[in-house]
Amino acid sequence: MAKASSSFVCQNCGAAFNRWQGKCEACGEWNTLVEEAGDNAVPVSIRAKRRGRTFKLESLAGKSNDAPRLPSGMAELDRVTGGGFVRGSVLLVGGDPGIGKSTLLTQATSLMAKAGHRTVYISGEEAIAQVRLRAERLGLAAAPVELAAETSVEDIIATLSEGATPKLIVIDSIQTMWTDTVESAPGTVTQVRASAQALIRFAKKTGAAIILVGHVTKDGQIAGPRVVEHMVDAVLSFEGEGSQQFRILRSVKNRFGPTDEIGVFEMTGLGLREVGNPSELFLSERDLGSPGTAVFAGIEGTRPVLVELQALVAPSTLGTPRRAVVGWDSARLSMVLAVLEAHCGVKLSGYDVYFNVAGGLRINEPAADLAAAAALVSSLANAPLPTDAVYFGEISLSGAVRPVAQTPARLKEAAKLGFARAVLPEQTRGDAPADAGLALQSVGGLSSLVADIAARGTRRGDDDGAPRAKAASNATPARFRRQEG
Ligand code: TYD
Ligand code: MG
């Protein structure tokens, strides 16, 4: 007798195995295999019979219509999606619990509903009353959003197929959905995949835009199979630190738009507020005049963003000094430290290094190297950097400062926010407009910048108590202290 096929599927990565085992060989996680009823594959005898249909091949050149978009009415959300929701597209929004996914989507659906579009919000996690309560708190209770607390995909699709097709459907969250077509329990990889598939098919067929909310695991991946990320048209991740009010919406994948844009929001008592000028926000609590901080003039997507980089270099008692980084790539930090040691004579091997990007932003640009190096040397030399200066430039392994793109935009933003000078790569100096409004200091090599900063400082511990006390106060990250003026 043929055995009913079932397989053991890793709930972390989606890999399937014939037998149970303690460790998933694909991703290395322990105790993540769960027995699930296998896909009832079509027998080979039936599959092989049909001859394929022929179709016409097209050329690359030819007419293409711009994807019709539906703006959400929230400029920061539209920036990340690339100008609004595309008809028939499916978007996955991931983020930690409590970060504000439901709040963001309640606001977006309400705004669209108020603009006269049919929008539906399906909550699988909260009862209708809870969703209403949130809408009330947001002052959006009057918006004509259609609500339901449902988890059966078949019921949802049947209901939504009636009447006018909704313009936007929010499914909060995909992990709570289940479909009859597979036997596994809700939340398992197979269920999540099958439910997502059914909803995506519905979106493509009817032209409704669907937003799926996805949970994230403790290491920040969107829970469930990676296949869902491959199936959807765009993946947005909603990030932020719980203790802070800023929330950053970042596009991780986008078939219809850019992937390097960020949208910045602030969580307030009345919901999420859009932050049109993030630089002002990230610099609002600067710790003026203390060593170890440098302002980086960065670019996020199409928008310049100034942000404070904070470094603390402290003597280490450990055999292997600590290197702790928040908001930047730790490999990149190691590289900058190595260049400082090898080419600039800065000995860091006996020091712990802590590095933080203020405001919870994550920086991926190599252009941050120069600002990071300036912050590190400033902390080590106990020499505060000029508070009216911004830094940008990439550092190469030879210790040279390499040019970076978009110099005029960076300088313009710095001038707008009242900065008076910019430290930039020698080769990009020519890119700067004549009326930049900033004094430009170009550096060709990192060693000249290091010498410049070190000349102004006193090495910590060289003299008595006072600088030590300063160093200790510097250990409190700037954002936990407010400085007036
Ligand atoms: P929520 O949208 O429920 O998070 P998620 O769906 O991502 O789990 O938001 C939860 C948090 O947001 C909660 O801790 C309360 C806070 N919040 C505010 O601060 N202001 C508000 O107006 C709302 C609605 C929520
Ligand atoms: Mg929620």
Short mmCIF file of C-alpha atoms and ligand atoms in Angstrom, two decimals:
data_model
loop_
_atom_site.label_atom_id
_atom_site.label_comp_id
_atom_site.label_asym_id
_atom_site.label_seq_id
_atom_site.Cartn_x
_atom_site.Cartn_y
_atom_site.Cartn_z
CA MET A 1 0.00 0.00 0.00
CA ALA A 2 1.31 3.44 -0.86
CA LYS A 3 2.18 5.39 2.22
CA ALA A 4 0.61 8.82 2.58
CA SER A 5 3.48 11.12 1.76
CA SER A 6 4.51 13.50 4.48
CA SER A 7 7.72 15.33 4.99
CA PHE A 8 9.52 17.15 7.72
CA VAL A 9 9.85 20.81 6.91
CA CYS A 10 12.21 23.23 8.62
CA GLN A 11 10.14 26.11 10.01
CA ASN A 12 13.09 28.41 9.71
CA CYS A 13 14.23 27.98 6.12
CA GLY A 14 11.61 25.77 4.47
CA ALA A 15 13.94 22.86 3.60
CA ALA A 16 12.14 19.50 3.49
CA PHE A 17 13.46 16.16 4.71
CA ASN A 18 12.16 12.59 4.59
CA ARG A 19 12.97 11.82 8.20
CA TRP A 20 12.84 13.83 11.39
CA GLN A 21 16.17 15.01 12.67
CA GLY A 22 17.22 17.37 15.43
CA LYS A 23 19.13 19.78 13.27
CA CYS A 24 18.18 21.24 9.92
CA GLU A 25 21.07 20.52 7.58
CA ALA A 26 20.14 23.41 5.34
CA CYS A 27 20.22 26.29 7.83
CA GLY A 28 21.76 24.71 10.91
CA GLU A 29 18.89 25.53 13.26
CA TRP A 30 17.95 23.01 15.94
CA ASN A 31 14.47 21.63 16.58
CA THR A 32 12.83 23.39 13.69
CA LEU A 33 11.60 20.34 11.74
CA VAL A 34 7.85 19.79 11.86
CA GLU A 35 5.96 17.01 10.13
CA GLU A 36 3.75 18.34 7.39
CA ALA A 37 1.56 16.60 4.88
CA GLY A 38 3.49 16.54 1.62
CA ASP A 39 2.44 18.27 -1.55
CA ASN A 40 0.28 15.89 -3.50
CA ALA A 41 2.37 15.96 -6.61
CA VAL A 42 0.74 15.04 -9.88
CA PRO A 43 1.82 11.51 -10.86
CA VAL A 44 4.43 11.44 -13.58
CA SER A 45 2.21 9.33 -15.84
CA ILE A 46 -0.30 12.16 -16.14
CA ARG A 47 2.23 14.97 -16.28
CA ALA A 48 4.29 13.60 -19.15
CA LYS A 49 1.41 13.10 -21.61
CA ARG A 50 0.53 16.71 -22.45
CA ARG A 51 2.40 18.41 -25.25
CA GLY A 52 3.25 22.05 -24.52
CA ARG A 53 1.36 24.90 -26.15
CA THR A 54 3.47 27.11 -28.42
CA PHE A 55 3.63 30.83 -27.81
CA LYS A 56 5.01 33.84 -29.61
CA LEU A 57 8.36 35.21 -28.50
CA GLU A 58 8.69 38.96 -28.24
CA SER A 59 11.58 41.38 -28.68
CA LEU A 60 12.97 43.50 -25.89
CA ALA A 61 12.13 46.69 -27.70
CA GLY A 62 8.47 47.49 -27.86
CA LYS A 63 5.73 49.29 -26.11
CA SER A 64 5.54 48.94 -22.36
CA ASN A 65 2.98 50.61 -20.22
CA ASP A 66 4.05 52.10 -16.95
CA ALA A 67 2.69 50.09 -14.08
CA PRO A 68 -0.48 51.89 -12.97
CA ARG A 69 0.05 53.07 -9.43
CA LEU A 70 -2.19 54.02 -6.61
CA PRO A 71 -0.63 56.51 -4.19
CA SER A 72 -1.33 55.76 -0.55
CA GLY A 73 -1.45 59.39 0.50
CA MET A 74 1.53 58.88 2.83
CA ALA A 75 4.51 60.40 1.07
CA GLU A 76 7.09 58.38 3.00
CA LEU A 77 5.32 55.10 2.22
CA ASP A 78 5.00 56.02 -1.45
CA ARG A 79 8.67 56.89 -1.59
CA VAL A 80 9.58 53.38 -0.48
CA THR A 81 7.13 51.59 -2.77
CA GLY A 82 8.31 53.71 -5.69
CA GLY A 83 5.28 55.94 -6.07
CA GLY A 84 2.34 53.94 -4.80
CA PHE A 85 0.88 50.47 -4.92
CA VAL A 86 0.92 48.77 -8.29
CA ARG A 87 -2.30 47.13 -9.48
CA GLY A 88 -2.24 43.40 -8.95
CA SER A 89 0.97 43.47 -6.97
CA VAL A 90 1.65 41.82 -3.65
CA LEU A 91 3.77 43.46 -1.01
CA LEU A 92 5.18 41.84 2.10
CA VAL A 93 5.76 44.05 5.14
CA GLY A 94 7.94 42.53 7.84
CA GLY A 95 8.99 43.84 11.22
CA ASP A 96 9.36 43.08 14.91
CA PRO A 97 6.19 42.68 16.96
CA GLY A 98 4.96 46.02 18.23
CA ILE A 99 7.02 48.07 15.80
CA GLY A 100 3.87 49.55 14.26
CA LYS A 101 3.02 47.48 11.18
CA SER A 102 -0.69 47.39 11.95
CA THR A 103 -0.64 51.09 12.77
CA LEU A 104 1.06 51.98 9.50
CA LEU A 105 -1.33 49.88 7.44
CA THR A 106 -4.40 51.13 9.29
CA GLN A 107 -3.32 54.66 8.47
CA ALA A 108 -2.59 53.83 4.83
CA THR A 109 -5.88 51.99 4.26
CA SER A 110 -7.85 54.76 5.98
CA LEU A 111 -6.26 57.46 3.86
CA MET A 112 -6.98 55.52 0.69
CA ALA A 113 -10.52 54.79 1.77
CA LYS A 114 -11.06 58.47 2.47
CA ALA A 115 -9.81 59.20 -1.03
CA GLY A 116 -12.65 57.08 -2.33
CA HIS A 117 -10.95 53.74 -3.01
CA ARG A 118 -12.41 50.49 -1.72
CA THR A 119 -10.00 49.11 0.86
CA VAL A 120 -10.29 46.02 3.01
CA TYR A 121 -8.41 45.26 6.19
CA ILE A 122 -8.38 41.63 7.26
CA SER A 123 -6.97 40.96 10.68
CA GLY A 124 -6.11 37.42 11.65
CA GLU A 125 -4.51 38.45 14.91
CA GLU A 126 -6.81 40.95 16.48
CA ALA A 127 -10.54 41.06 17.00
CA ILE A 128 -12.56 43.70 15.17
CA ALA A 129 -12.94 45.65 18.41
CA GLN A 130 -9.17 45.94 18.78
CA VAL A 131 -8.75 47.16 15.22
CA ARG A 132 -11.54 49.69 15.80
CA LEU A 133 -9.92 50.85 19.01
CA ARG A 134 -6.67 51.51 17.18
CA ALA A 135 -8.48 53.40 14.42
CA GLU A 136 -10.23 55.48 17.08
CA ARG A 137 -6.93 56.30 18.71
CA LEU A 138 -5.59 57.36 15.34
CA GLY A 139 -8.63 59.53 14.76
CA LEU A 140 -9.52 57.48 11.70
CA ALA A 141 -12.65 55.72 12.91
CA ALA A 142 -14.75 57.50 10.31
CA ALA A 143 -12.76 56.18 7.34
CA PRO A 144 -14.81 53.79 5.20
CA VAL A 145 -12.39 50.86 5.50
CA GLU A 146 -14.06 47.45 5.35
CA LEU A 147 -12.97 45.27 8.25
CA ALA A 148 -12.97 41.56 9.00
CA ALA A 149 -11.33 39.25 11.49
CA GLU A 150 -10.87 36.12 9.37
CA THR A 151 -8.21 33.53 8.82
CA SER A 152 -9.56 31.22 6.15
CA VAL A 153 -8.08 32.10 2.80
CA GLU A 154 -10.93 30.44 0.89
CA ASP A 155 -13.54 32.47 2.79
CA ILE A 156 -11.58 35.66 2.29
CA ILE A 157 -11.22 35.12 -1.44
CA ALA A 158 -14.88 34.18 -1.82
CA THR A 159 -15.95 37.32 0.04
CA LEU A 160 -13.62 39.63 -1.84
CA SER A 161 -14.62 38.21 -5.21
CA GLU A 162 -18.09 39.65 -4.70
CA GLY A 163 -18.87 43.22 -5.66
CA ALA A 164 -16.31 45.71 -6.86
CA THR A 165 -12.73 44.53 -6.59
CA PRO A 166 -11.03 46.30 -3.69
CA LYS A 167 -8.13 48.54 -4.64
CA LEU A 168 -6.11 47.55 -1.59
CA ILE A 169 -6.35 44.54 0.70
CA VAL A 170 -4.31 44.19 3.87
CA ILE A 171 -3.78 40.74 5.34
CA ASP A 172 -2.49 41.11 8.89
CA SER A 173 -0.62 38.62 9.12
CA ILE A 174 0.15 35.89 6.61
CA GLN A 175 1.24 33.57 9.45
CA THR A 176 -2.32 33.41 10.78
CA MET A 177 -3.88 32.45 7.44
CA TRP A 178 -4.76 28.90 6.52
CA THR A 179 -6.13 27.20 3.47
CA ASP A 180 -8.07 23.94 3.09
CA THR A 181 -5.85 22.76 0.29
CA VAL A 182 -3.07 21.67 2.61
CA GLU A 183 -3.35 19.76 5.83
CA SER A 184 -0.65 21.35 7.97
CA ALA A 185 -1.44 23.56 10.93
CA PRO A 186 -1.69 27.36 10.48
CA GLY A 187 1.65 29.07 10.78
CA THR A 188 3.64 26.19 9.35
CA VAL A 189 5.78 26.74 6.31
CA THR A 190 3.46 24.76 4.03
CA GLN A 191 0.38 26.72 5.15
CA VAL A 192 2.08 30.09 4.85
CA ARG A 193 3.31 29.22 1.39
CA ALA A 194 -0.02 27.87 0.16
CA SER A 195 -1.98 30.81 1.62
CA ALA A 196 0.40 33.32 0.08
CA GLN A 197 0.14 31.52 -3.25
CA ALA A 198 -3.67 31.66 -3.20
CA LEU A 199 -3.69 35.35 -2.32
CA ILE A 200 -1.08 36.19 -4.95
CA ARG A 201 -3.14 34.36 -7.56
CA PHE A 202 -6.18 36.41 -6.48
CA ALA A 203 -4.23 39.66 -6.77
CA LYS A 204 -2.92 38.85 -10.25
CA LYS A 205 -6.37 37.76 -11.43
CA THR A 206 -8.36 40.70 -10.12
CA GLY A 207 -5.81 43.50 -10.12
CA ALA A 208 -6.23 44.27 -6.43
CA ALA A 209 -3.05 45.27 -4.59
CA ILE A 210 -2.44 43.08 -1.53
CA ILE A 211 -0.23 43.82 1.44
CA LEU A 212 0.80 40.82 3.51
CA VAL A 213 2.11 41.43 6.99
CA GLY A 214 4.86 39.01 7.95
CA HIS A 215 6.38 38.23 11.32
CA VAL A 216 10.09 38.26 11.76
CA THR A 217 12.18 35.76 13.66
CA LYS A 218 14.51 36.80 16.43
CA ASP A 219 17.38 37.34 14.02
CA GLY A 220 15.36 39.68 11.86
CA GLN A 221 14.43 37.37 8.97
CA ILE A 222 10.85 37.29 7.84
CA ALA A 223 9.47 34.14 9.46
CA GLY A 224 8.37 31.23 7.37
CA PRO A 225 9.80 30.17 4.09
CA ARG A 226 12.04 32.43 2.12
CA VAL A 227 9.89 31.36 -0.83
CA VAL A 228 7.23 33.87 0.19
CA GLU A 229 9.81 36.60 -0.24
CA HIS A 230 10.53 35.27 -3.72
CA MET A 231 6.84 35.05 -4.63
CA VAL A 232 5.83 38.60 -3.75
CA ASP A 233 6.64 41.69 -5.82
CA ALA A 234 8.10 43.75 -3.03
CA VAL A 235 9.38 43.20 0.47
CA LEU A 236 9.44 46.11 2.88
CA SER A 237 10.98 45.92 6.28
CA PHE A 238 9.83 48.13 9.11
CA GLU A 239 12.65 48.75 11.53
CA GLY A 240 13.42 50.74 14.61
CA GLU A 241 14.53 50.35 18.16
CA GLY A 242 11.78 49.79 20.66
CA SER A 243 13.12 52.47 22.98
CA GLN A 244 13.12 55.07 20.25
CA GLN A 245 10.37 56.83 18.43
CA PHE A 246 11.87 56.61 14.96
CA ARG A 247 10.74 53.94 12.57
CA ILE A 248 12.39 53.29 9.25
CA LEU A 249 10.63 51.60 6.38
CA ARG A 250 13.12 50.11 3.97
CA SER A 251 12.52 48.27 0.76
CA VAL A 252 14.46 45.03 0.63
CA LYS A 253 13.12 43.92 -2.71
CA ASN A 254 11.00 45.82 -5.20
CA ARG A 255 10.09 44.68 -8.68
CA PHE A 256 8.55 48.06 -9.50
CA GLY A 257 10.80 50.56 -7.80
CA PRO A 258 14.03 51.36 -6.04
CA THR A 259 15.43 49.22 -3.23
CA ASP A 260 17.59 51.78 -1.54
CA GLU A 261 14.93 54.25 -0.47
CA ILE A 262 13.93 54.65 3.14
CA GLY A 263 10.81 56.16 4.62
CA VAL A 264 11.16 57.71 8.05
CA PHE A 265 8.34 57.84 10.58
CA GLU A 266 7.98 58.85 14.16
CA MET A 267 5.66 56.92 16.49
CA THR A 268 3.56 59.38 18.43
CA GLY A 269 0.53 59.05 20.66
CA LEU A 270 -1.57 59.65 17.57
CA GLY A 271 0.02 57.08 15.34
CA LEU A 272 2.89 57.33 12.89
CA ARG A 273 3.95 60.76 11.79
CA GLU A 274 5.88 61.12 8.57
CA VAL A 275 9.29 62.68 8.88
CA GLY A 276 10.00 64.59 5.71
CA ASN A 277 13.45 65.76 6.74
CA PRO A 278 15.24 62.92 8.52
CA SER A 279 18.52 64.79 8.97
CA GLU A 280 16.91 67.20 11.41
CA LEU A 281 15.61 64.25 13.37
CA PHE A 282 18.87 62.32 13.47
CA LEU A 283 20.81 65.39 14.54
CA SER A 284 18.24 66.71 16.99
CA GLU A 285 19.93 65.34 20.09
CA ARG A 286 23.54 65.94 19.27
CA ASP A 287 26.07 65.85 21.99
CA LEU A 288 28.00 68.92 20.98
CA GLY A 289 31.67 69.16 21.74
CA SER A 290 32.37 65.68 23.03
CA PRO A 291 35.06 63.57 21.43
CA GLY A 292 34.13 60.54 19.34
CA THR A 293 31.30 61.93 17.29
CA ALA A 294 31.32 62.91 13.64
CA VAL A 295 28.49 63.90 11.35
CA PHE A 296 28.28 61.86 8.18
CA ALA A 297 26.66 63.36 5.10
CA GLY A 298 25.09 60.26 3.58
CA ILE A 299 22.66 59.42 0.82
CA GLU A 300 19.71 57.10 1.36
CA GLY A 301 18.11 56.34 -1.96
CA THR A 302 17.59 59.66 -3.63
CA ARG A 303 17.70 61.70 -0.48
CA PRO A 304 20.63 63.08 1.49
CA VAL A 305 20.57 62.19 5.18
CA LEU A 306 22.92 63.59 7.78
CA VAL A 307 23.52 61.37 10.74
CA GLU A 308 25.83 61.36 13.73
CA LEU A 309 28.36 58.54 14.04
CA GLN A 310 29.55 57.83 17.57
CA ALA A 311 32.69 55.97 18.53
CA LEU A 312 34.11 55.09 21.90
CA VAL A 313 37.66 53.79 22.02
CA ALA A 314 38.53 52.66 25.53
CA PRO A 315 41.54 50.75 26.93
CA SER A 316 40.75 47.06 27.04
CA THR A 317 41.46 44.56 29.75
CA LEU A 318 40.58 41.67 27.49
CA GLY A 319 42.99 39.53 25.52
CA THR A 320 40.86 40.05 22.45
CA PRO A 321 39.48 43.59 22.59
CA ARG A 322 35.78 44.06 22.02
CA ARG A 323 34.44 45.42 18.77
CA ALA A 324 30.75 46.27 19.08
CA VAL A 325 28.86 47.91 16.24
CA VAL A 326 25.28 49.11 15.97
CA GLY A 327 23.98 50.40 12.65
CA TRP A 328 27.05 49.70 10.57
CA ASP A 329 28.78 46.70 9.07
CA SER A 330 31.22 45.18 11.54
CA ALA A 331 33.48 43.98 8.72
CA ARG A 332 33.65 47.54 7.48
CA LEU A 333 34.65 48.74 10.95
CA SER A 334 37.41 46.12 11.11
CA MET A 335 38.67 47.31 7.77
CA VAL A 336 38.80 50.95 8.85
CA LEU A 337 40.56 49.95 12.07
CA ALA A 338 43.10 47.92 10.10
CA VAL A 339 43.80 50.83 7.75
CA LEU A 340 44.24 53.15 10.74
CA GLU A 341 46.75 50.72 12.26
CA ALA A 342 48.64 49.92 9.11
CA HIS A 343 48.86 53.28 7.40
CA CYS A 344 48.29 55.93 10.01
CA GLY A 345 50.22 54.58 12.99
CA VAL A 346 47.12 54.48 15.17
CA LYS A 347 47.49 51.59 17.60
CA LEU A 348 44.08 50.20 18.43
CA SER A 349 44.87 46.62 19.34
CA GLY A 350 44.81 47.34 23.08
CA TYR A 351 41.47 49.15 22.94
CA ASP A 352 37.83 48.16 22.97
CA VAL A 353 35.94 49.86 20.18
CA TYR A 354 32.24 50.67 20.36
CA PHE A 355 30.56 52.19 17.37
CA ASN A 356 27.02 53.45 17.01
CA VAL A 357 24.94 55.20 14.40
CA ALA A 358 22.63 57.63 16.19
CA GLY A 359 18.88 57.45 15.76
CA GLY A 360 18.65 53.77 14.87
CA LEU A 361 19.60 54.27 11.22
CA ARG A 362 21.54 51.53 9.41
CA ILE A 363 24.22 52.71 7.05
CA ASN A 364 25.36 50.65 4.08
CA GLU A 365 27.28 53.26 2.15
CA PRO A 366 31.08 52.98 1.90
CA ALA A 367 31.10 56.79 1.96
CA ALA A 368 30.70 56.56 5.75
CA ASP A 369 34.30 55.32 6.15
CA LEU A 370 35.84 58.76 6.50
CA ALA A 371 33.34 59.94 9.10
CA ALA A 372 33.75 56.68 11.01
CA ALA A 373 37.52 57.01 10.99
CA ALA A 374 37.25 60.62 12.17
CA ALA A 375 34.98 59.59 15.05
CA LEU A 376 37.31 56.75 16.05
CA VAL A 377 40.45 58.90 16.03
CA SER A 378 38.60 61.70 17.80
CA SER A 379 37.64 59.34 20.61
CA LEU A 380 41.10 57.82 20.89
CA ALA A 381 42.86 61.18 20.84
CA ASN A 382 40.22 62.71 23.09
CA ALA A 383 39.90 65.50 20.58
CA PRO A 384 36.39 66.76 19.83
CA LEU A 385 35.81 67.35 16.15
CA PRO A 386 34.52 70.71 14.99
CA THR A 387 30.77 70.66 15.56
CA ASP A 388 30.05 72.46 12.31
CA ALA A 389 31.77 69.92 10.04
CA VAL A 390 30.43 67.02 8.02
CA TYR A 391 32.50 64.15 6.68
CA PHE A 392 32.17 61.78 3.77
CA GLY A 393 34.51 59.65 1.66
CA GLU A 394 35.42 56.05 1.11
CA ILE A 395 38.68 54.71 2.49
CA SER A 396 40.66 52.27 0.41
CA LEU A 397 42.90 49.58 1.84
CA SER A 398 45.95 51.63 0.88
CA GLY A 399 44.83 54.43 3.17
CA ALA A 400 43.77 56.73 0.33
CA VAL A 401 40.45 58.55 0.49
CA ARG A 402 38.42 57.58 -2.55
CA PRO A 403 35.80 59.74 -4.24
CA VAL A 404 32.09 59.09 -3.72
CA ALA A 405 29.04 60.03 -5.74
CA GLN A 406 26.48 62.79 -5.23
CA THR A 407 28.77 65.34 -3.63
CA PRO A 408 26.55 68.36 -4.47
CA ALA A 409 23.50 66.79 -2.81
CA ARG A 410 25.46 66.01 0.35
CA LEU A 411 26.90 69.51 0.55
CA LYS A 412 23.56 71.15 -0.11
CA GLU A 413 21.90 69.26 2.73
CA ALA A 414 24.77 70.12 5.08
CA ALA A 415 24.56 73.80 4.19
CA LYS A 416 20.80 73.72 4.66
CA LEU A 417 21.21 72.40 8.18
CA GLY A 418 23.70 75.08 9.12
CA PHE A 419 27.00 73.25 8.80
CA ALA A 420 29.96 75.43 7.86
CA ARG A 421 32.54 72.96 6.56
CA ALA A 422 32.86 69.67 4.86
CA VAL A 423 35.73 67.22 4.86
CA LEU A 424 35.66 65.35 1.59
CA PRO A 425 37.84 63.33 -0.81
CA GLU A 426 40.30 65.35 -2.86
CA GLN A 427 38.94 64.01 -6.15
CA THR A 428 35.37 65.05 -5.51
CA ARG A 429 36.27 68.59 -4.64
CA GLY A 430 35.80 69.47 -8.30
CA ASP A 431 32.20 68.22 -8.14
CA ALA A 432 31.30 70.74 -5.48
CA PRO A 433 29.34 73.71 -6.75
CA ALA A 434 31.08 77.05 -6.38
CA ASP A 435 28.28 78.38 -4.20
CA ALA A 436 28.21 75.39 -1.84
CA GLY A 437 28.11 77.70 1.16
CA LEU A 438 30.60 75.53 3.03
CA ALA A 439 34.32 75.68 3.58
CA LEU A 440 35.74 72.60 1.89
CA GLN A 441 38.66 70.67 3.29
CA SER A 442 39.79 67.97 0.94
CA VAL A 443 41.84 65.02 2.10
CA GLY A 444 43.84 62.77 -0.17
CA GLY A 445 44.95 60.26 2.44
CA LEU A 446 43.60 59.17 5.77
CA SER A 447 46.90 59.84 7.54
CA SER A 448 46.66 63.59 7.00
CA LEU A 449 43.19 63.64 8.59
CA VAL A 450 44.43 61.56 11.51
CA ALA A 451 47.39 63.89 12.08
CA ASP A 452 45.05 66.84 11.92
CA ILE A 453 42.69 65.44 14.57
CA ALA A 454 45.42 64.07 16.82
CA ALA A 455 47.18 67.43 16.90
CA ARG A 456 44.19 68.87 18.69
CA GLY A 457 43.76 66.18 21.34
CA THR A 458 45.24 64.79 24.47
CA ARG A 459 45.64 61.06 24.57
CA ARG A 460 43.35 59.67 27.18
CA GLY A 461 45.17 58.56 30.34
CA ASP A 462 48.26 60.65 29.59
CA ASP A 463 47.30 63.12 32.24
CA ASP A 464 45.37 62.86 35.46
CA GLY A 465 41.70 62.30 36.21
CA ALA A 466 39.98 64.97 34.13
CA PRO A 467 40.05 63.34 30.69
CA ARG A 468 39.10 60.03 32.27
CA ALA A 469 35.98 61.56 33.74
CA LYS A 470 35.20 62.92 30.32
CA ALA A 471 35.68 59.50 28.80
CA ALA A 472 33.33 57.97 31.32
CA SER A 473 30.60 60.47 30.57
CA ASN A 474 31.13 59.79 26.90
CA ALA A 475 30.28 56.17 27.56
CA THR A 476 26.62 57.11 27.79
CA PRO A 477 25.34 57.15 24.25
CA ALA A 478 24.47 60.68 23.28
CA ARG A 479 20.86 59.95 22.59
CA PHE A 480 20.15 59.19 26.23
CA ARG A 481 21.28 62.63 27.24
CA ARG A 482 19.73 65.81 26.12
CA GLN A 483 21.84 68.85 25.69
CA GLU A 484 20.18 72.22 25.47
CA GLY A 485 21.12 74.70 22.79
P1 TYD B 1 1.18 47.87 16.23
O1 TYD B 1 0.83 48.60 14.99
O2 TYD B 1 0.10 47.08 16.88
O3 TYD B 1 2.45 46.92 15.98
P2 TYD B 1 2.60 45.60 15.10
O4 TYD B 1 1.37 45.43 14.27
O5 TYD B 1 3.84 45.82 14.30
O6 TYD B 1 2.80 44.48 16.06
O7 TYD B 1 1.77 48.97 17.21
C1 TYD B 1 2.13 48.63 18.45
C2 TYD B 1 2.79 49.72 19.26
O8 TYD B 1 2.61 51.02 18.80
C3 TYD B 1 2.21 49.64 20.61
O9 TYD B 1 3.25 49.35 21.50
C4 TYD B 1 1.60 50.94 20.89
C5 TYD B 1 2.23 51.85 19.88
N1 TYD B 1 1.31 52.88 19.40
C6 TYD B 1 1.58 54.21 19.67
O10 TYD B 1 2.55 54.55 20.32
N2 TYD B 1 0.73 55.17 19.18
C7 TYD B 1 -0.38 54.85 18.47
O11 TYD B 1 -1.13 55.75 18.04
C8 TYD B 1 -0.66 53.47 18.20
C9 TYD B 1 -1.86 53.07 17.44
C10 TYD B 1 0.21 52.52 18.69
MG MG B 2 -0.06 43.93 14.35
#
